[in-house]
Coordinates of C-alpha atoms in Angstrom, one line a residue:
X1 CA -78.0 30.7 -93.1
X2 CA -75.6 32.1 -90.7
X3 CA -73.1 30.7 -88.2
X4 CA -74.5 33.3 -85.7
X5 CA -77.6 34.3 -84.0
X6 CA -77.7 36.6 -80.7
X7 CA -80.7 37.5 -78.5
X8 CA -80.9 41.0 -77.5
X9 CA -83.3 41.0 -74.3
X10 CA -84.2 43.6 -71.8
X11 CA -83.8 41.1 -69.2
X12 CA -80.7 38.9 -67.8
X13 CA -81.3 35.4 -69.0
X14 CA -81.7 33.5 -66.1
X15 CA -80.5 29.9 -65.4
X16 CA -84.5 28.5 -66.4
X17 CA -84.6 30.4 -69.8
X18 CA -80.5 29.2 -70.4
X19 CA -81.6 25.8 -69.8
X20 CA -84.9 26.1 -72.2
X21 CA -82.0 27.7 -75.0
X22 CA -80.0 24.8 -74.4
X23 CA -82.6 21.9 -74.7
X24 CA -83.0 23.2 -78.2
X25 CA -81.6 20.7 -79.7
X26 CA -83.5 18.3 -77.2
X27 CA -82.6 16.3 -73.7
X28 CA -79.8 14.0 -75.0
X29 CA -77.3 16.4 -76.1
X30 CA -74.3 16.4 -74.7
X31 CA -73.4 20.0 -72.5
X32 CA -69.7 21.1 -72.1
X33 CA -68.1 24.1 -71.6
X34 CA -64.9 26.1 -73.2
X35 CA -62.9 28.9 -72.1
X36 CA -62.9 28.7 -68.3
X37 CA -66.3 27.9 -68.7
X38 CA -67.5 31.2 -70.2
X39 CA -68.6 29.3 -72.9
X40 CA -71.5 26.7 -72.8
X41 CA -71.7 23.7 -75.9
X42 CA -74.1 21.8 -76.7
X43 CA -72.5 18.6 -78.4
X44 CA -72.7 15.4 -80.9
X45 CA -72.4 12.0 -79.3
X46 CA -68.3 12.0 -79.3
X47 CA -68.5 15.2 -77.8
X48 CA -67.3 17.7 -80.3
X49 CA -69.6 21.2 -80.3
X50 CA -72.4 21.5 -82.8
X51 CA -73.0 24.8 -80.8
X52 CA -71.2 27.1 -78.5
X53 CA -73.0 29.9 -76.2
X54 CA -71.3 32.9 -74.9
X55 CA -71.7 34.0 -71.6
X56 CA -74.8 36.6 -71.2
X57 CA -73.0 39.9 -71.9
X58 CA -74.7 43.9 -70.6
X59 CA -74.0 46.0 -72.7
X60 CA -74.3 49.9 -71.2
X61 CA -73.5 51.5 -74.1
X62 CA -75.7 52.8 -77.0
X63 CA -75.4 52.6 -80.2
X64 CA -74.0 49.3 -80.2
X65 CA -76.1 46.7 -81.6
X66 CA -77.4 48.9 -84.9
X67 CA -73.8 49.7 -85.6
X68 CA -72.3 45.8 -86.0
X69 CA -75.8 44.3 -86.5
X70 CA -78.2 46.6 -88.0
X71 CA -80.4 46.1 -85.5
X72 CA -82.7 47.7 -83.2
X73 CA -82.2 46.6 -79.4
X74 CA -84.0 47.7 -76.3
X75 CA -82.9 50.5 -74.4
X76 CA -79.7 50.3 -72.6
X77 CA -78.8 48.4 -70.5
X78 CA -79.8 45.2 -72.5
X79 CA -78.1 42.1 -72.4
X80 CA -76.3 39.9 -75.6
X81 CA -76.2 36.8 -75.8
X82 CA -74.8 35.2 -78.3
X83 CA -74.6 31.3 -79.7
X84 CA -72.0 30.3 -83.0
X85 CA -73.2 27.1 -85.1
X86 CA -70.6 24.8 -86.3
X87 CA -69.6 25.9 -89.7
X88 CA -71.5 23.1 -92.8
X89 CA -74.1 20.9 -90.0
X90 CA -77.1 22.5 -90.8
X91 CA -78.8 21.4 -87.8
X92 CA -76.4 22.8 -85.8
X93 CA -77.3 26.3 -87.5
X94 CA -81.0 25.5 -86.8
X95 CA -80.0 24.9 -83.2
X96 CA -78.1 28.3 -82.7
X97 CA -81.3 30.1 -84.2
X98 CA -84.3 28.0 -81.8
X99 CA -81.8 28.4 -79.0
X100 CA -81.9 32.6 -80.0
X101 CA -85.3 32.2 -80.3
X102 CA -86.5 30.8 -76.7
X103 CA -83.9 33.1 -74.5
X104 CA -85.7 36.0 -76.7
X105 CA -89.3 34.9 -76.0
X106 CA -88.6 34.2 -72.4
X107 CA -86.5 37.2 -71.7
X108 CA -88.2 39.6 -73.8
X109 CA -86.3 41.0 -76.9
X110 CA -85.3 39.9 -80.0
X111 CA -83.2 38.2 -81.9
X112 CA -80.3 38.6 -84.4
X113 CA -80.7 37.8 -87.6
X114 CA -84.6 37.6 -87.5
X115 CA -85.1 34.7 -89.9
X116 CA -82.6 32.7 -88.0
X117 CA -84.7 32.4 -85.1
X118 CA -88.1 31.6 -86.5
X119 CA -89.2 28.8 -84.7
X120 CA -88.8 27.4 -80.6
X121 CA -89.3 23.6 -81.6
X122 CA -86.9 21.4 -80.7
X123 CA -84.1 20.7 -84.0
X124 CA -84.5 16.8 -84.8
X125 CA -80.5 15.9 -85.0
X126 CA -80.6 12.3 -85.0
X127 CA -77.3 11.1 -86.4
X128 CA -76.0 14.0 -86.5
X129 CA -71.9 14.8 -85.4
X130 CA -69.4 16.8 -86.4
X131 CA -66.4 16.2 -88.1
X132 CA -63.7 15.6 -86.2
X133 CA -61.2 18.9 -86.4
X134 CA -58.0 19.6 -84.3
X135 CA -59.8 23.5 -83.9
X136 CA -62.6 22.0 -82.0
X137 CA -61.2 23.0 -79.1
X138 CA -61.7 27.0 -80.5
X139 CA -65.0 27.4 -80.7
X140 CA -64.8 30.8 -83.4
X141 CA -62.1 28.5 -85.7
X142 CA -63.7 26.7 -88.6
X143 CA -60.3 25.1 -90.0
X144 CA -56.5 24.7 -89.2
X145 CA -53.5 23.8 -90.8
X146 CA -50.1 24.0 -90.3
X147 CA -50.3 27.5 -91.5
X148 CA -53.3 29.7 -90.4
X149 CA -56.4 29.4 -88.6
X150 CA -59.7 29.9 -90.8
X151 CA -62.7 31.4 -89.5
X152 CA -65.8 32.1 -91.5
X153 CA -68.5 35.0 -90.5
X154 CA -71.7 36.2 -92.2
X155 CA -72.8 39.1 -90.2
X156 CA -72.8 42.6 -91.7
X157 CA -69.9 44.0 -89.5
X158 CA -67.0 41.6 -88.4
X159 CA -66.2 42.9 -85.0
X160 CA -63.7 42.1 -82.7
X161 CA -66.5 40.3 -80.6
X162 CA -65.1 37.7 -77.5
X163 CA -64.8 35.2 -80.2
X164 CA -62.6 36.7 -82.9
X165 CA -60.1 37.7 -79.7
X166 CA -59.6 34.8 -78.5
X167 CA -58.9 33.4 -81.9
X168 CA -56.6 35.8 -82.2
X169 CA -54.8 35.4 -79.2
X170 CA -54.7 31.6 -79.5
X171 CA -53.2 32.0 -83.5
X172 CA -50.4 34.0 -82.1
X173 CA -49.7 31.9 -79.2
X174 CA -49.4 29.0 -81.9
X175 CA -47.3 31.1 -84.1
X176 CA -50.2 31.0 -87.1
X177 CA -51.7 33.9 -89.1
X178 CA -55.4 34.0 -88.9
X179 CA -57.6 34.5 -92.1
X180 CA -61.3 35.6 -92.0
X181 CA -63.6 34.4 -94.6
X182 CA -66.9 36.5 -95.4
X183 CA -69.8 37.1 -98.4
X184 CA -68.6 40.4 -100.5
X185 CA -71.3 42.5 -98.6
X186 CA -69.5 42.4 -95.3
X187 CA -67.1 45.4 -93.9
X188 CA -64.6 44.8 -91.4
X189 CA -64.9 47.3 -87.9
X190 CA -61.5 49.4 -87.9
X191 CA -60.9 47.2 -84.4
X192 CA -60.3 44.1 -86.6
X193 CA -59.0 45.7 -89.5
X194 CA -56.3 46.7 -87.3
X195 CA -55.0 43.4 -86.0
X196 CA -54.9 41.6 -89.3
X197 CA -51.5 43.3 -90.6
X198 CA -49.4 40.8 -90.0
X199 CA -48.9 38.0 -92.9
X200 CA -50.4 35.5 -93.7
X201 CA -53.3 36.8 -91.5
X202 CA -55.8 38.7 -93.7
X203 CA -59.3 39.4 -95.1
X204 CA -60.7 36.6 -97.2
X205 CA -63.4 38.0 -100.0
X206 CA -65.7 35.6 -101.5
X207 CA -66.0 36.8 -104.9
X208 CA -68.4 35.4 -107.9
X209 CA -66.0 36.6 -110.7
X210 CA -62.6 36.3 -109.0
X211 CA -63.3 33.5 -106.5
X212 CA -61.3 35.0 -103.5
X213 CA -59.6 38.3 -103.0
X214 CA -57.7 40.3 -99.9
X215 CA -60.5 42.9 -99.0
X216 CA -57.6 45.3 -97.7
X217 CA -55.6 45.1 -100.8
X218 CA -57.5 43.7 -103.8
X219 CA -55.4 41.0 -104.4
X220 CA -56.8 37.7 -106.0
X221 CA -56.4 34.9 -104.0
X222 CA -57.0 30.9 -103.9
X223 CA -55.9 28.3 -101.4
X224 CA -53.1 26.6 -101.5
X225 CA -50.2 24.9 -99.4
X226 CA -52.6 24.7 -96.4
X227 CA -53.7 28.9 -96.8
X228 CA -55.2 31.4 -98.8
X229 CA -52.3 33.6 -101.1
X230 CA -52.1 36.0 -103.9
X231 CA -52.3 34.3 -107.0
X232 CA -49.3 35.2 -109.7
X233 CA -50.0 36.8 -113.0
X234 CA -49.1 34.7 -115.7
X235 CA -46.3 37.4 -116.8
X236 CA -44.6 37.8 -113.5
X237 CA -41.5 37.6 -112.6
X238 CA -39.4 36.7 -109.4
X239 CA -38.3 40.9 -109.2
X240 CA -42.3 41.7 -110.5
X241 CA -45.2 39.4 -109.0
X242 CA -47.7 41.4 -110.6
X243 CA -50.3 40.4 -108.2
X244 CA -54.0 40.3 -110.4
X245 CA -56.2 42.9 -108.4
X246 CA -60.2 41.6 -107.8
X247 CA -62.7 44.2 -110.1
X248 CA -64.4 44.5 -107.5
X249 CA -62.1 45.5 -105.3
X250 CA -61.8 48.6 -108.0
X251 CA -65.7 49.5 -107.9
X252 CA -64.8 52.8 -106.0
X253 CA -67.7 55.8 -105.6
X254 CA -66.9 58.8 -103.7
X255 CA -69.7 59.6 -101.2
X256 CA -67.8 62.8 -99.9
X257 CA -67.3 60.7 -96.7
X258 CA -64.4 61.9 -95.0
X259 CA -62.6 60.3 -91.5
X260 CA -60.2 62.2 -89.3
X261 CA -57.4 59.7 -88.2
X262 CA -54.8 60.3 -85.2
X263 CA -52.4 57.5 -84.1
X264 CA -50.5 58.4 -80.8
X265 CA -48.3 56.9 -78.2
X266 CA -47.8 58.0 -74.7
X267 CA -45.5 57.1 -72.2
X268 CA -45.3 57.5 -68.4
X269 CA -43.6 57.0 -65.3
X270 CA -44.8 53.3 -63.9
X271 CA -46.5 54.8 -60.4
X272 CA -49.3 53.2 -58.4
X273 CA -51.4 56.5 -58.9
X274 CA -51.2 56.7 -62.8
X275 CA -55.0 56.8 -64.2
X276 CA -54.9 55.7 -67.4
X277 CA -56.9 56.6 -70.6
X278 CA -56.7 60.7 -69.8
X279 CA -55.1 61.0 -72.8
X280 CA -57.4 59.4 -75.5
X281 CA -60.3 61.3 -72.9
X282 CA -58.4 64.7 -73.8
X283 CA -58.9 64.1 -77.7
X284 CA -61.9 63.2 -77.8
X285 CA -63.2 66.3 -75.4
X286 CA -61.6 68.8 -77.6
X287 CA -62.3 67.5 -80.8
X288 CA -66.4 66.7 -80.2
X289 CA -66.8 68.6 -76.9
X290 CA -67.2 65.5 -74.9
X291 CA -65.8 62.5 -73.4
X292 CA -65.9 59.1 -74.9
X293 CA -69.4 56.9 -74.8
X294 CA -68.2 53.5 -73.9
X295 CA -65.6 50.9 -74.1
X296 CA -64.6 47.4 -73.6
X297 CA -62.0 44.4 -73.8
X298 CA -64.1 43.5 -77.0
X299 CA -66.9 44.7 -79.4
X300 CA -69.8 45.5 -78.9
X301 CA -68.1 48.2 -76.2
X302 CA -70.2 47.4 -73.4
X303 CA -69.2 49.5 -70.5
X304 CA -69.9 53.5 -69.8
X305 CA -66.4 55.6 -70.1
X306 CA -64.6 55.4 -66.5
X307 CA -61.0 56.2 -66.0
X308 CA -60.6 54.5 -62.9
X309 CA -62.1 51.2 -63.8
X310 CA -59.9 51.4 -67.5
X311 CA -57.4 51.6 -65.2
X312 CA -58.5 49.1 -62.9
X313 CA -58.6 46.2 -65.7
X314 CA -55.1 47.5 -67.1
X315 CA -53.6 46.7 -63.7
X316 CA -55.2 43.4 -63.2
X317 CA -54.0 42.2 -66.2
X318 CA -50.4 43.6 -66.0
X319 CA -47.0 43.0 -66.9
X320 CA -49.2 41.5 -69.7
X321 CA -50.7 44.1 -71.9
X322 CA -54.5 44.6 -72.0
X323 CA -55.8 45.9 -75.1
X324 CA -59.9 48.0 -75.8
X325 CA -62.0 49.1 -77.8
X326 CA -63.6 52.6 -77.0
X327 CA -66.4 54.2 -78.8
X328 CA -68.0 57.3 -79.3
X329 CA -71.7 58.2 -79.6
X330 CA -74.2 57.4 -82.2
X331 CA -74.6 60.7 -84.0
X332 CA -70.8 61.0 -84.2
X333 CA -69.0 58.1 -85.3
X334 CA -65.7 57.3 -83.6
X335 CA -63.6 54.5 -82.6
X336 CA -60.5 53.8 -81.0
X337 CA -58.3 51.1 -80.0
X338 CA -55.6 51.4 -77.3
X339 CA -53.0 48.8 -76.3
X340 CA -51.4 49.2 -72.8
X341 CA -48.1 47.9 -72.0
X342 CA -45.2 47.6 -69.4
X343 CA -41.8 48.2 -70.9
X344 CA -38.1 49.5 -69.5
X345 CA -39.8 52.7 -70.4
X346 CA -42.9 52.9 -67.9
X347 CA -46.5 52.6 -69.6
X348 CA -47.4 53.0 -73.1
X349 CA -50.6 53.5 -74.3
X350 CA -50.8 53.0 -78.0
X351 CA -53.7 54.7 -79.5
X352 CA -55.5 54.7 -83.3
X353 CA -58.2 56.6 -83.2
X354 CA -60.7 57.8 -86.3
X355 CA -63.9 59.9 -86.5
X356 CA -66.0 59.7 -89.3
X357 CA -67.8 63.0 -91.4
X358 CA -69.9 63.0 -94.2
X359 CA -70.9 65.3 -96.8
X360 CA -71.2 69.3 -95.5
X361 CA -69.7 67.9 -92.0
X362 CA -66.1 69.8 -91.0
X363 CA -63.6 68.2 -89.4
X364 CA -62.2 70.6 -86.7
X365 CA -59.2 70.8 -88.1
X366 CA -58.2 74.3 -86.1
X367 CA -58.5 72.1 -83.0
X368 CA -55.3 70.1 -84.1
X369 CA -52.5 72.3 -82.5
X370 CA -54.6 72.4 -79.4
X371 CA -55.2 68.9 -79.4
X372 CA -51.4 68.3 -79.4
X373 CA -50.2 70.8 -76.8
X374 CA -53.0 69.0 -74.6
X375 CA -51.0 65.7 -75.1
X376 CA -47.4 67.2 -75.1
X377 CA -47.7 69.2 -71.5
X378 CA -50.6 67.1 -69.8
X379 CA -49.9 63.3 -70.9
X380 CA -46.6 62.4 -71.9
X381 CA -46.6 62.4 -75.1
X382 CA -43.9 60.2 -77.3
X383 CA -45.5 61.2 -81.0
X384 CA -48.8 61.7 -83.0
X385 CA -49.7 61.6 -86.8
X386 CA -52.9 63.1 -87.7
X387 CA -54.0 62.2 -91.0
X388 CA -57.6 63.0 -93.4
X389 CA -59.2 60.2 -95.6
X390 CA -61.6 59.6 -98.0
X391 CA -63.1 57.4 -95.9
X392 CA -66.7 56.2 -94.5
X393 CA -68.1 58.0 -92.1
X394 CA -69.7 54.8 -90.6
X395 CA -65.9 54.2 -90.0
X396 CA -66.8 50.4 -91.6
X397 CA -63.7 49.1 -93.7
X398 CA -65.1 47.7 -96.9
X399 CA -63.8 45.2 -99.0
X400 CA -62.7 47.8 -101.9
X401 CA -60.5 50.5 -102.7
X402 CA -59.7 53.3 -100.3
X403 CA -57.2 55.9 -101.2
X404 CA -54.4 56.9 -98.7
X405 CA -55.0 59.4 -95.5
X406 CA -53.6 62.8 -96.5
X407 CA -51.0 63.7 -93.0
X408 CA -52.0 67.1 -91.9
X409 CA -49.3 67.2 -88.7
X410 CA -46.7 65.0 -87.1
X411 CA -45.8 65.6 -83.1
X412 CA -42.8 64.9 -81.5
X413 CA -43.2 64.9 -77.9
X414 CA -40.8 66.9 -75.6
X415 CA -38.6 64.2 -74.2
X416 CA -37.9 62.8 -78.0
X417 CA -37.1 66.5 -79.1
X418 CA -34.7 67.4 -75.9
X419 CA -32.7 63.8 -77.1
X420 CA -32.0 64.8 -80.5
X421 CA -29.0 66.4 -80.8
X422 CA -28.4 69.9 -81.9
X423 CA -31.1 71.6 -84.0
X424 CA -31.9 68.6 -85.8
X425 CA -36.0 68.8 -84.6
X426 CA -36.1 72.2 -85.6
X427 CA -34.6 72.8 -88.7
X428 CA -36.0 70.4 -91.1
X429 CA -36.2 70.4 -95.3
X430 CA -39.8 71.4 -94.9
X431 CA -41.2 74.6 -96.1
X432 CA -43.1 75.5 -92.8
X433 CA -40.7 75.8 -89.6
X434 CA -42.1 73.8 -86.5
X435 CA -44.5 74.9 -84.0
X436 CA -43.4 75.0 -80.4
X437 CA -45.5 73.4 -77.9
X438 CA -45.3 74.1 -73.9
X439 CA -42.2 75.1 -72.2
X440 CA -39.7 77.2 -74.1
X441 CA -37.3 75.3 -72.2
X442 CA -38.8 71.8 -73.1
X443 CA -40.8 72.3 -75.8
X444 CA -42.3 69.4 -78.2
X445 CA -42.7 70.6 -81.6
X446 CA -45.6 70.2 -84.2
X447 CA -44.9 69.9 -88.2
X448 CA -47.7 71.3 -90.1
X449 CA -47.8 68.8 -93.0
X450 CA -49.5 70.8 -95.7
X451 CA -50.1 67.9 -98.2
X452 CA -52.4 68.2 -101.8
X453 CA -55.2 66.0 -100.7
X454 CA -55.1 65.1 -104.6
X455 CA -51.6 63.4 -105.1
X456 CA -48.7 62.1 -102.2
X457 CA -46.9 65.2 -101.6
X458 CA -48.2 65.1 -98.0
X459 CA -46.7 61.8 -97.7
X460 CA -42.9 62.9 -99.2
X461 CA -43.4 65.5 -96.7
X462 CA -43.8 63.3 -94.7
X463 CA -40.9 60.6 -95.2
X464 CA -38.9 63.7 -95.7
X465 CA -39.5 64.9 -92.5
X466 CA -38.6 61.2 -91.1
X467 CA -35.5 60.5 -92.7
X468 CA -34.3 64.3 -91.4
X469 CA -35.4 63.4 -87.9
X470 CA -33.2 59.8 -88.1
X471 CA -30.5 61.9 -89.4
X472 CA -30.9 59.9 -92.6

């Protein structure tokens, strides 16, 4: 059964149909809360959770709920509420799914997964507590060592929900790695899949052959020394691990899926009146002919595209950086994530962005020059890599083999081009010269990267191109 169940209702929950939720589990369990009180528990007799309750969220964008849950929701706006179940009580599952259950009677709706929330009785838990765990005090953490914090999920797309943020955020501020466990029929969403390079955080794959395996790079795994880590070949060698690789992780079929990936960073002046968010805006409308759907401070995306209030939460939250999640709409697939910071500099924005194609769609590809000019004279741009993959269109990362992004173009923006000295930026080992963008006088320049999509010489290109522009 899963750790999770949300309710998906037309209606705010009001404080009545809360309080019916939360007597799931009957009168005489314990209520606390967590995280500044945004999150409700319902608990054992000591007082440790059995279940935690997110704060009702409204989501206003749509799309949403059938792209991390496969399910249908009412019309936008709806409200989400979601409840996670301690990770081995049982009861404390059957709690999470009655409690799902009532708000989405009362409120109208439904709930997610369906046959987690069949019934509204009240869960018999006589007896029942938890085991004590120095990660109670996370609700989305299911175990902690001296190493990493573990969390297991079993939902169909592991988002970068409220939860999995702050168990981020509270891993890093506790100098551990964070490893998320799942069933092989999970994909990660290209929010999450971007936070987890750092070791020893990574992608836990339960596997029936192998037992475990990193779902980003295939690599057998079993716990040990407080963690999950690559086990060794029996040949290896201190100079050659040779690292097993899951099968499954090999089971690759080409759909002719294809996703467009740009990664840019812009910087500019610190001034009262920056808006913020133009310049992922300006992508987007040239390369799909409109402006962003919706975005958020965590998934599901649950607020219309606006500029101003973007910038709004940036400048609450500064000098510490704020970091979203922006979206696209249903019937074209795209997702970004953009970091926002305060350095010696001024303000950086920090963007990865993809858009996923399938068979017989065409990438604009002509739009790429444009697309850069835009950035270079309009936004401040520092640099930009655009890059093709054989890649789902969904945009879901899944636990097996996916081949390398062929670079199509690499910008340099006009203040990193004036810096170099000489002709450095213009003259390069590559066979196609430069193209100038903006100004003649202050131009930044665009490097056509004309890489065979079937082997790496895009990428040698590439690192060419990079070790000429370090003067390498």
């Amino acid at each position: 059964m899963t750790k999770d169940v949300i309710a998906l209702t037309p209606r705010m929950p009001d404080p009545l149909t809360v309080l019916a939720g939360l007597l799931a589990g009957g009168p005489d369990k314990l209520v606390g809360t967590a995280g500044e009180d945004a999150v409700v528990q319902l608990c054992d007799e000591q007082g440790r959770p059995l279940v935690s309750i997110e704060a009702p969220l409204l989501v206003q964008v749509a799309g949403e709920a059938e792209r991390l849950l496969g399910a249908t929701a009412p019309p936008v706006p709806f409200w989400w509420t979601e409840a996670r179940a301690t990770t081995g009580v049982e009861e404390a599952e059957l709690i999470a799914g009655t409690f799902a259950a009532r708000i989405a009677t009362l409120a109208g709706g439904s709930a997610w997964p369906p046959q987690a929330a069949r019934s509204l009785a009240v869960v018999k838990t006589d007896g029942v507590s938890v085991a004590p765990t120095p990660a109670a005090a996370q609700p989305a953490v299911d175990a902690l060592t001296d190493k990493v914090a573990v969390i297991i999920q079993d939902r169909p797309v592991i988002a970068m929900t409220a939860w999995l943020s702050d168990a981020f955020r509270a891993a890093a501020n506790a100098e551990l790695g964070l490893q998320i466990v799942t069933s092989p029929g999970a994909t990660l969403s290209p929010a999450v899949r971007n936070s987890l390079s750092g070791w020893p955080s990574r992608w836990v794959v339960q596997d029936e052959k192998d037992g475990y395996y990193d779902g980003l790079s295939g690599a057998v795994l079993r716990w040990q020394h407080g963690m999950f880590a690559t086990v060794e070949s029996p040949d290896a060698t201190p100079e050659d691990p040779r690292t097993p690789v899951a099968a499954a992780y090999q089971e690759v079929t080409d759909t002719g899926d294809r996703q467009l990936a740009i990664s840019f960073r812009t910087v500019h002046p610190a001034d009262d009146r920056l808006v913020l968010g133009g310049a992922l805006e300006s992508v987007w409308q040239e390369l799909t002919g409109r402006p962003p759907a919706g975005w958020g401070t965590a998934e599901p995306a649950n607020l219309p595209w606006s500029l101003r209030r973007l910038t709004d939460v940036a400048f609450e939250r500064a000098p510490e950086p704020t970091w979203l999640v922006v979206v696209g709409s249903p019937d074209r697939p795209a997702l970004a994530t953009v970091r926002i910071s305060r350095t010696k500099a001024g303000v950086e924005e920090d963007v990865t962005l993809a858009f996923g194609y399938g068979p017989g769609e065409e990438p604009p590809l002509g739009a790429l020059p444009r697309v850069a000019e835009v950035l270079a004279t309009r936004h401040h741009l520092q640099s930009m890599l655009v890059q093709l993959r054989r890649a789902r269109r969904d945009l879901a990362v899944p636990p097996r083999f996916e081949g390398p992004g062929v670079p199509l173009a690499f910008v340099l923006g006009a203040e990193e081009v004036r810096e170099m000295p000489g002709d450095r930026a213009r003259r390069t080992p590559l066979s196609e010269p430069p193209v100038q963008l903006g100004p003649r006088s202050r131009p930044a320049l665009y490097y056509p990267l004309p890489g065979d999509p079937s082997d790496l010489s895009g990428w040698q290109d590439f690192e060419r191109l990079m070790r000429h522009l370090k003067g390498a």
